PDB file of C-alpha atoms in Angstrom:
ATOM      1  CA  PRO A   7     110.968  78.391  99.648  1.00 47.00           C
ATOM      2  CA  MET A   8     110.082  75.212 101.770  1.00 50.00           C
ATOM      3  CA  ILE A   9     111.279  75.335 105.587  1.00 50.00           C
ATOM      4  CA  THR A  10     112.741  72.438 106.865  1.00 53.00           C
ATOM      5  CA  ASP A  11     114.656  73.446 109.938  1.00 50.00           C
ATOM      6  CA  ARG A  12     111.928  73.044 112.569  1.00 51.00           C
ATOM      7  CA  SER A  13     114.269  73.016 115.352  1.00 51.00           C
ATOM      8  CA  PRO A  14     113.251  75.566 118.058  1.00 53.00           C
ATOM      9  CA  ALA A  15     116.272  77.385 117.603  1.00 52.00           C
ATOM     10  CA  ALA A  16     114.870  77.830 114.168  1.00 52.00           C
ATOM     11  CA  GLY A  17     111.873  79.542 116.007  1.00 54.00           C
ATOM     12  CA  LEU A  18     109.106  77.515 114.529  1.00 52.00           C
ATOM     13  CA  PRO A  19     107.136  75.007 116.838  1.00 57.00           C
ATOM     14  CA  ASP A  20     107.813  71.545 116.625  1.00 69.00           C
ATOM     15  CA  ASP A  21     103.894  70.808 115.537  1.00 79.00           C
ATOM     16  CA  PRO A  22     102.639  74.399 114.056  1.00 88.00           C
ATOM     17  CA  ILE A  23      99.252  75.442 113.811  1.00 92.00           C
ATOM     18  CA  LEU A  24      97.799  76.957 110.604  1.00 94.00           C
ATOM     19  CA  LEU A  25      94.491  78.744 110.173  1.00 96.00           C
ATOM     20  CA  GLY A  26      92.502  79.111 107.179  1.00 97.00           C
ATOM     21  CA  LEU A  27      90.227  81.684 106.545  1.00 98.00           C
ATOM     22  CA  ASP A  28      87.245  81.652 103.741  1.00 97.00           C
ATOM     23  CA  LEU A  29      85.404  84.850 103.232  1.00 96.00           C
ATOM     24  CA  GLY A  30      82.528  83.936 100.976  1.00 95.00           C
ATOM     25  CA  THR A  31      79.663  85.750  99.766  1.00 93.00           C
ATOM     26  CA  THR A  32      77.581  85.368 102.869  1.00 94.00           C
ATOM     27  CA  VAL A  33      79.513  82.872 104.892  1.00 97.00           C
ATOM     28  CA  CYS A  34      82.730  83.101 106.717  1.00 98.00           C
ATOM     29  CA  LYS A  35      84.475  79.952 107.870  1.00 98.00           C
ATOM     30  CA  ALA A  36      87.468  79.559 109.861  1.00 98.00           C
ATOM     31  CA  PHE A  37      89.664  76.783 110.241  1.00 97.00           C
ATOM     32  CA  VAL A  38      92.342  75.420 112.363  1.00 96.00           C
ATOM     33  CA  PHE A  39      94.962  72.578 111.151  1.00 95.00           C
ATOM     34  CA  ASP A  40      97.833  71.071 112.572  1.00 92.00           C
ATOM     35  CA  GLY A  41     101.110  70.683 110.822  1.00 90.00           C
ATOM     36  CA  ALA A  42      99.740  67.333 109.360  1.00 90.00           C
ATOM     37  CA  LEU A  43      96.987  69.140 107.913  1.00 92.00           C
ATOM     38  CA  ARG A  44      93.984  67.717 109.724  1.00 94.00           C
ATOM     39  CA  ILE A  45      91.413  70.038 110.857  1.00 96.00           C
ATOM     40  CA  LEU A  46      91.261  70.274 114.547  1.00 96.00           C
ATOM     41  CA  SER A  47      88.211  72.683 114.433  1.00 97.00           C
ATOM     42  CA  SER A  48      86.256  74.890 112.403  1.00 97.00           C
ATOM     43  CA  ALA A  49      83.999  77.879 112.925  1.00 98.00           C
ATOM     44  CA  GLU A  50      81.224  79.730 110.540  1.00 98.00           C
ATOM     45  CA  GLN A  51      79.488  82.809 110.796  1.00 97.00           C
ATOM     46  CA  HIS A  52      76.539  84.024 107.772  1.00 97.00           C
ATOM     47  CA  TYR A  53      75.973  87.400 107.241  1.00 95.00           C
ATOM     48  CA  PRO A  54      73.673  89.041 105.047  1.00 93.00           C
ATOM     49  CA  LEU A  55      73.859  90.837 101.840  1.00 93.00           C
ATOM     50  CA  ILE A  56      72.236  94.559 101.469  1.00 93.00           C
ATOM     51  CA  THR A  57      70.086  94.346  99.035  1.00 93.00           C
ATOM     52  CA  ARG A  58      69.784  97.862  97.552  1.00 93.00           C
ATOM     53  CA  SER A  59      67.246  97.408  94.567  1.00 93.00           C
ATOM     54  CA  ASP A  60      66.752  94.403  92.145  1.00 91.00           C
ATOM     55  CA  THR A  61      70.089  95.433  90.236  1.00 93.00           C
ATOM     56  CA  GLU A  62      72.410  96.845  93.667  1.00 94.00           C
ATOM     57  CA  ILE A  63      73.494  94.539  95.780  1.00 93.00           C
ATOM     58  CA  GLU A  64      76.368  95.501  98.885  1.00 93.00           C
ATOM     59  CA  GLN A  65      78.711  94.169 101.375  1.00 93.00           C
ATOM     60  CA  ASP A  66      79.543  95.438 104.252  1.00 93.00           C
ATOM     61  CA  ALA A  67      83.426  96.048 104.733  1.00 93.00           C
ATOM     62  CA  GLU A  68      82.895  96.258 108.639  1.00 95.00           C
ATOM     63  CA  GLN A  69      80.992  93.644 108.762  1.00 95.00           C
ATOM     64  CA  TRP A  70      83.287  91.133 107.579  1.00 95.00           C
ATOM     65  CA  TRP A  71      85.845  92.307 109.630  1.00 97.00           C
ATOM     66  CA  SER A  72      83.853  91.357 112.645  1.00 97.00           C
ATOM     67  CA  VAL A  73      82.569  88.138 111.607  1.00 97.00           C
ATOM     68  CA  SER A  74      86.272  87.126 110.486  1.00 97.00           C
ATOM     69  CA  CYS A  75      87.259  88.152 113.987  1.00 97.00           C
ATOM     70  CA  ALA A  76      84.536  86.303 115.698  1.00 97.00           C
ATOM     71  CA  VAL A  77      85.068  82.878 113.678  1.00 98.00           C
ATOM     72  CA  ILE A  78      88.143  82.632 113.951  1.00 97.00           C
ATOM     73  CA  ARG A  79      88.367  83.413 117.734  1.00 96.00           C
ATOM     74  CA  ALA A  80      85.908  80.613 118.269  1.00 97.00           C
ATOM     75  CA  SER A  81      87.951  78.081 115.984  1.00 97.00           C
ATOM     76  CA  VAL A  82      91.358  78.931 118.182  1.00 96.00           C
ATOM     77  CA  VAL A  83      88.829  78.059 121.620  1.00 95.00           C
ATOM     78  CA  LYS A  84      87.433  75.220 119.711  1.00 96.00           C
ATOM     79  CA  ALA A  85      90.631  73.710 119.281  1.00 95.00           C
ATOM     80  CA  GLY A  86      92.198  74.420 122.435  1.00 93.00           C
ATOM     81  CA  VAL A  87      95.854  76.062 121.158  1.00 88.00           C
ATOM     82  CA  ASP A  88      97.494  78.839 122.388  1.00 81.00           C
ATOM     83  CA  PRO A  89      97.018  81.476 119.649  1.00 74.00           C
TER      84      PRO A  89
END
């Protein structure tokens, strides 16, 4: 459903801040947007694939989490918004 009531009584800020996260194969990117979907800031961090052999490649889920947290934190700080 569409949210049309953005009054303080509705519990939403007048100009919402949105966060997008792109967790790719070797890089994680975070973007902070204003309510008009303009990019306020972004951050990215690369991480390696774990190559076991010519046919076995893995990724570390704990690394996904730590990298995601780091780029989210960096993009929010760069945007100067209050999380």
